[in-house]
């Protein structure tokens, strides 16, 4: 009797402990803990925001870099998998060498040659942070900033977080005071919807994108080379050795860049005699999207579909943007360790960034990235999850 009492008390204690600290909801989900994210830096408060839909799909975000920190989606074995790289505390994010796990990058996502561009006859010199070029908005770009954040329920009843940032005139060399907001919404259809909105008080350039490393195995212990990927693009933008576009739009036809039918990411990445892959040390290029729709998602075309046979997880990307940067994570060296001890190994996280083309301000044949006072920049991108 007494022994039974002790046993049930112990079981109850374990249940309470688990709900309180492991956050395991019986689905394999291990939530990041809010306390680990409460931190003040640069006079601003960093926090963690948790969105959950009726299917149990759960997204955790932090306003440090307006980033996705965890994304638990259903897998075919009935459990949930966290399909994004991240860290388990604000300190870990602040100290990480890699600033590009999950954030919004900008003002200009990807590279601008020599950090220079000319607008209305005036040349601007941006800060440079990679080979004398600017990458992802510079060292102090959007991904390193603490955004204002507001969690709310939208008109359709969906959980959402709106992050807002004022990027001041002259910041990282960009003209104009730019106000940008990024709203993340989780829908009952298991979609993460990302809506961008920005205005400026002086002409400027803008190309923000979401830079998340996805691994549909749910662990970086397994390579993303096995993911089967489709990119809905007939062309891509070849680059020089510093990954700056030459200005050409080349056909994918007959090359390892052709992902128009589902192909394993690793199948052709090491093709030795194909120069673009030699220069990128693998896939790190911008695809020129065909803008074809699959009959869903008004106002957005289908950019890509990724499927991992091992977990059954499918991720489809819809966007209104002209380009998609696909980076296969070949620059990772296993020296960084993220959530749950996940080691950030080579080719174990892929970035699929909806965007304008890299270095577009320096190529007249690329879409314009200019934003003027009185105009509003918008971007609508959807990451949709399902099972096969
Ligand atoms: C992608 C790539 C880059 C870089 C960065 C972190 O956008 O184009 O090469 O490594 O992410």
XYZ file of C-alpha atoms and ligand atoms in Angstrom:
399
model
C 0.000 0.000 0.000
C 2.598 2.494 1.121
C 4.891 1.312 -1.655
C 2.083 1.860 -4.206
C 1.459 5.323 -2.866
C 5.131 6.189 -3.196
C 5.174 4.757 -6.709
C 2.186 6.825 -7.888
C 3.584 9.940 -6.177
C 6.843 9.360 -8.044
C 4.960 8.908 -11.335
C 2.997 12.123 -10.728
C 6.214 13.962 -9.899
C 7.816 12.664 -13.091
C 4.803 13.805 -15.153
C 4.935 17.287 -13.605
C 8.711 17.467 -14.082
C 8.389 16.421 -17.705
C 5.644 18.921 -18.489
C 7.579 21.645 -16.754
C 11.109 21.190 -17.975
C 11.334 18.741 -20.866
C 8.222 20.125 -22.509
C 7.705 16.682 -24.072
C 4.072 16.504 -25.059
C 4.128 12.772 -25.791
C 4.832 13.454 -29.439
C 8.598 13.678 -29.250
C 8.340 17.453 -29.058
C 10.941 19.025 -26.783
C 10.107 22.683 -26.498
C 12.773 25.322 -26.086
C 12.356 26.989 -22.713
C 11.230 30.621 -22.444
C 13.499 31.283 -19.439
C 16.546 30.445 -21.548
C 15.622 33.199 -23.961
C 14.732 36.011 -21.560
C 17.683 38.320 -21.861
C 18.330 42.034 -22.252
C 20.989 43.068 -24.741
C 21.605 46.451 -26.414
C 18.840 47.787 -24.139
C 16.270 45.494 -25.735
C 14.550 42.378 -24.480
C 15.045 39.058 -26.257
C 12.177 36.579 -25.872
C 10.896 33.270 -27.175
C 7.470 32.943 -28.826
C 5.631 29.645 -29.281
C 2.917 29.083 -31.897
C 0.940 25.832 -32.032
C -1.870 24.747 -34.366
C -4.689 22.245 -33.855
C -2.538 19.422 -35.320
C 0.154 19.969 -32.713
C 2.589 21.475 -35.228
C 4.688 23.933 -33.226
C 6.903 26.835 -34.251
C 9.198 28.650 -31.822
C 10.606 32.029 -32.740
C 12.856 34.578 -31.152
C 13.016 38.288 -31.866
C 16.843 38.079 -31.917
C 17.203 38.249 -35.690
C 13.430 37.682 -36.151
C 14.264 34.030 -36.377
C 12.688 30.604 -36.410
C 14.339 28.608 -33.621
C 12.351 25.359 -33.758
C 9.796 23.899 -36.154
C 8.131 20.644 -35.122
C 6.216 18.962 -37.943
C 4.469 15.569 -38.144
C 6.524 12.690 -39.546
C 5.279 9.373 -40.915
C 6.066 7.422 -37.707
C 3.486 9.479 -35.804
C 6.031 11.564 -33.916
C 7.032 15.156 -34.617
C 10.440 16.191 -35.944
C 12.159 19.541 -35.474
C 13.259 20.264 -39.034
C 15.355 23.408 -38.470
C 18.747 24.186 -37.002
C 18.861 26.376 -33.932
C 20.207 26.880 -30.422
C 18.566 26.417 -27.054
C 19.157 29.833 -25.457
C 19.579 33.513 -26.257
C 23.194 33.287 -25.073
C 23.906 30.400 -27.419
C 22.559 32.440 -30.341
C 24.523 35.529 -29.285
C 27.744 33.514 -28.977
C 27.303 31.340 -32.069
C 29.801 31.892 -34.863
C 27.081 31.104 -37.369
C 24.597 34.000 -37.372
C 22.453 32.538 -40.133
C 20.513 29.762 -38.387
C 16.910 30.799 -38.862
C 16.889 34.604 -39.123
C 15.577 37.174 -41.539
C 18.622 38.529 -43.369
C 18.900 41.981 -44.946
C 18.711 44.724 -45.904
C 20.067 42.852 -48.914
C 19.946 39.060 -48.742
C 22.977 37.404 -50.383
C 25.848 39.335 -52.002
C 26.505 42.799 -53.394
C 29.754 43.074 -55.350
C 32.360 45.256 -53.602
C 29.486 46.446 -51.386
C 28.770 49.124 -53.994
C 25.710 50.212 -55.902
C 24.489 53.338 -57.662
C 21.023 54.747 -57.112
C 19.670 57.891 -58.830
C 23.222 58.701 -59.992
C 24.780 58.483 -56.535
C 27.210 55.729 -55.587
C 26.802 54.132 -52.171
C 29.495 52.181 -50.337
C 28.106 49.531 -48.019
C 30.072 47.781 -45.289
C 31.794 44.641 -46.544
C 32.007 41.359 -44.664
C 33.062 38.656 -47.139
C 35.908 38.873 -49.695
C 35.400 42.639 -49.983
C 31.718 42.103 -50.840
C 28.668 42.538 -48.672
C 26.860 39.351 -47.589
C 23.368 39.322 -46.033
C 23.287 43.027 -45.154
C 26.693 43.207 -43.478
C 28.066 42.266 -40.073
C 25.333 44.186 -38.248
C 22.529 43.120 -40.604
C 18.953 42.216 -39.665
C 20.006 38.779 -38.373
C 21.989 40.347 -35.518
C 19.317 42.829 -34.430
C 16.772 42.541 -31.645
C 13.407 43.219 -33.234
C 10.261 44.461 -31.487
C 7.759 41.613 -31.346
C 4.074 41.142 -30.746
C 2.333 37.779 -30.498
C -1.322 37.755 -31.542
C -4.150 35.728 -33.057
C -5.039 36.845 -36.575
C -8.552 37.444 -37.989
C -8.751 33.795 -39.120
C -7.886 32.613 -35.589
C -4.298 31.613 -36.457
C -1.411 32.141 -34.031
C 1.083 34.728 -35.275
C 4.043 36.895 -34.290
C 4.825 40.241 -35.882
C 8.438 41.417 -35.642
C 9.311 45.035 -36.446
C 12.641 46.784 -36.911
C 13.781 50.324 -37.661
C 16.921 50.218 -39.762
C 18.375 53.712 -39.543
C 19.629 55.856 -42.412
C 23.288 54.981 -43.020
C 23.126 51.622 -41.237
C 25.641 49.247 -42.891
C 25.900 51.983 -45.557
C 22.286 51.864 -46.768
C 20.393 55.113 -47.372
C 16.993 55.865 -45.810
C 15.303 55.130 -42.519
C 13.673 51.790 -43.286
C 10.847 50.339 -41.214
C 10.348 46.642 -41.804
C 7.940 44.138 -40.316
C 7.921 40.387 -40.713
C 4.835 38.436 -39.662
C 5.014 34.693 -39.086
C 1.651 32.896 -39.094
C 0.984 29.198 -38.444
C -2.075 27.846 -40.269
C -4.230 24.746 -39.647
C -2.885 23.429 -43.002
C 0.576 23.072 -41.404
C 1.996 26.080 -43.201
C 4.368 28.722 -41.909
C 3.437 31.922 -43.730
C 5.987 34.747 -43.774
C 4.759 38.209 -44.778
C 7.191 41.107 -45.127
C 6.248 44.766 -45.259
C 8.596 47.756 -45.467
C 8.680 51.489 -46.128
C 11.490 54.037 -46.366
C 11.907 57.812 -46.097
C 14.582 57.963 -48.840
C 15.269 55.812 -51.929
C 17.046 52.601 -50.954
C 17.435 48.955 -51.937
C 15.917 46.003 -50.142
C 15.912 42.207 -50.458
C 15.100 40.515 -47.149
C 14.784 36.748 -46.925
C 14.314 33.977 -44.399
C 17.577 32.076 -43.893
C 16.676 28.827 -42.163
C 18.715 25.629 -42.332
C 16.245 22.787 -42.906
C 16.885 19.114 -42.338
C 13.799 16.963 -42.919
C 15.374 14.058 -41.006
C 14.868 16.154 -37.876
C 18.527 15.837 -36.921
C 21.765 17.152 -38.376
C 23.295 13.727 -37.642
C 21.859 12.720 -41.013
C 22.880 14.339 -44.282
C 20.414 16.300 -46.389
C 22.014 14.736 -49.481
C 19.202 12.141 -49.390
C 16.412 14.745 -49.707
C 14.640 14.578 -53.060
C 14.223 18.099 -54.342
C 12.350 19.806 -57.149
C 13.065 23.436 -58.078
C 10.583 24.964 -60.495
C 13.148 26.845 -62.559
C 14.454 26.596 -66.120
C 17.387 28.932 -65.395
C 19.913 30.001 -62.778
C 22.395 32.838 -62.347
C 26.023 31.627 -62.757
C 28.603 33.368 -60.590
C 32.291 34.156 -60.359
C 34.559 32.548 -57.762
C 33.246 34.921 -55.035
C 29.695 33.799 -55.815
C 28.794 37.136 -57.412
C 26.477 36.666 -60.425
C 28.073 37.310 -63.815
C 24.744 38.720 -65.044
C 24.022 35.764 -67.272
C 20.864 33.700 -66.883
C 21.860 30.194 -67.924
C 19.565 27.269 -68.716
C 19.578 24.376 -66.236
C 18.904 21.934 -69.071
C 21.519 19.205 -69.296
C 23.373 20.341 -66.138
C 23.460 19.260 -62.455
C 21.439 22.459 -61.771
C 18.377 20.867 -63.362
C 15.995 20.041 -60.497
C 12.845 20.204 -62.602
C 12.176 16.593 -61.702
C 12.733 15.401 -58.133
C 16.402 14.478 -57.662
C 18.465 13.611 -54.583
C 20.442 16.672 -53.499
C 23.661 14.648 -53.243
C 23.265 12.818 -56.546
C 25.187 15.302 -58.712
C 26.698 17.782 -56.240
C 30.239 16.522 -56.696
C 30.208 16.545 -60.516
C 33.881 17.489 -60.974
C 33.758 18.958 -64.481
C 30.894 21.397 -63.909
C 32.380 24.816 -63.142
C 29.498 26.404 -61.161
C 29.595 23.523 -58.661
C 33.383 23.765 -58.456
C 33.175 27.495 -57.701
C 30.402 27.036 -55.136
C 32.034 23.884 -53.699
C 28.537 22.489 -54.204
C 25.131 24.113 -54.613
C 25.127 27.778 -53.592
C 23.245 29.482 -56.389
C 20.170 31.468 -57.280
C 17.534 29.771 -59.431
C 15.340 31.917 -61.693
C 11.835 30.722 -60.876
C 9.376 29.871 -63.659
C 6.526 31.413 -61.631
C 4.271 28.440 -62.299
C 1.363 27.840 -59.988
C 0.102 24.433 -58.893
C -3.432 25.765 -58.540
C -3.062 26.565 -54.823
C -1.847 29.738 -53.078
C -3.253 32.769 -54.880
C -0.576 35.365 -55.563
C 2.326 32.953 -55.022
C 4.041 30.503 -57.366
C 5.576 27.203 -56.381
C 9.330 27.559 -55.969
C 10.449 24.167 -54.665
C 9.459 20.883 -53.096
C 11.699 18.852 -50.804
C 10.921 15.310 -49.641
C 12.800 13.054 -47.221
C 11.817 9.383 -47.735
C 13.159 8.428 -44.279
C 10.597 10.559 -42.409
C 7.964 11.047 -45.120
C 8.166 14.809 -44.568
C 7.459 17.059 -47.554
C 8.168 20.805 -47.580
C 6.759 22.917 -50.406
C 7.755 26.536 -50.836
C 5.438 29.112 -52.392
C 6.453 32.720 -52.957
C 5.859 35.868 -54.969
C 9.647 36.361 -55.364
C 11.561 35.881 -58.661
C 14.484 33.867 -57.229
C 15.400 31.034 -54.883
C 18.874 30.649 -53.367
C 19.678 27.030 -52.656
C 22.704 26.497 -50.419
C 23.510 22.883 -49.512
C 25.461 23.567 -46.309
C 28.847 22.534 -47.712
C 30.560 25.287 -45.694
C 29.686 23.665 -42.348
C 32.528 22.041 -40.482
C 30.902 20.324 -37.498
C 32.466 22.796 -35.046
C 29.158 24.324 -33.959
C 26.721 22.430 -31.768
C 23.086 23.436 -31.667
C 19.924 22.336 -29.859
C 19.888 18.854 -28.300
C 23.596 18.494 -29.026
C 22.980 18.497 -32.773
C 26.325 18.981 -34.486
C 26.161 21.278 -37.500
C 27.860 18.944 -39.934
C 28.743 19.467 -43.567
C 25.686 19.076 -45.835
C 23.286 18.513 -42.951
C 21.197 21.673 -43.316
C 19.918 23.307 -46.496
C 18.931 26.934 -46.953
C 16.179 27.710 -49.457
C 15.838 31.476 -49.585
C 13.100 33.223 -51.563
C 14.548 36.439 -52.886
C 15.444 38.898 -55.600
C 18.617 37.842 -57.428
C 21.982 38.366 -55.692
C 23.725 41.620 -56.672
C 20.593 42.744 -58.589
C 21.371 46.468 -57.960
C 24.429 46.023 -60.232
C 22.675 44.198 -63.082
C 20.137 46.022 -65.239
C 18.686 42.760 -66.559
C 17.832 41.567 -63.017
C 14.572 42.631 -61.278
C 14.727 45.963 -59.453
C 15.251 45.996 -55.710
C 14.726 49.748 -55.333
C 12.252 50.980 -52.725
C 11.180 54.638 -52.747
C 9.338 56.812 -50.239
C 5.575 56.343 -50.663
C 5.993 52.750 -51.865
C 5.529 49.640 -49.750
C 7.722 46.579 -50.151
C 5.866 43.318 -49.601
C 6.887 39.696 -49.799
C 4.653 36.691 -49.247
C 6.299 33.291 -48.757
C 4.844 30.017 -47.497
C 6.669 26.926 -46.199
C 4.015 24.167 -46.364
C 4.507 20.804 -44.637
C 2.803 17.518 -45.408
C 3.494 13.776 -45.514
C 4.016 11.383 -48.407
C 23.763 31.435 -48.195
C 24.928 31.325 -49.109
C 26.205 31.728 -48.580
C 26.442 31.750 -47.117
C 25.224 31.986 -46.317
C 25.342 31.717 -44.881
O 22.865 32.411 -48.568
O 24.715 31.930 -50.353
O 27.282 31.209 -49.295
O 27.209 30.730 -46.662
O 24.064 31.495 -46.834
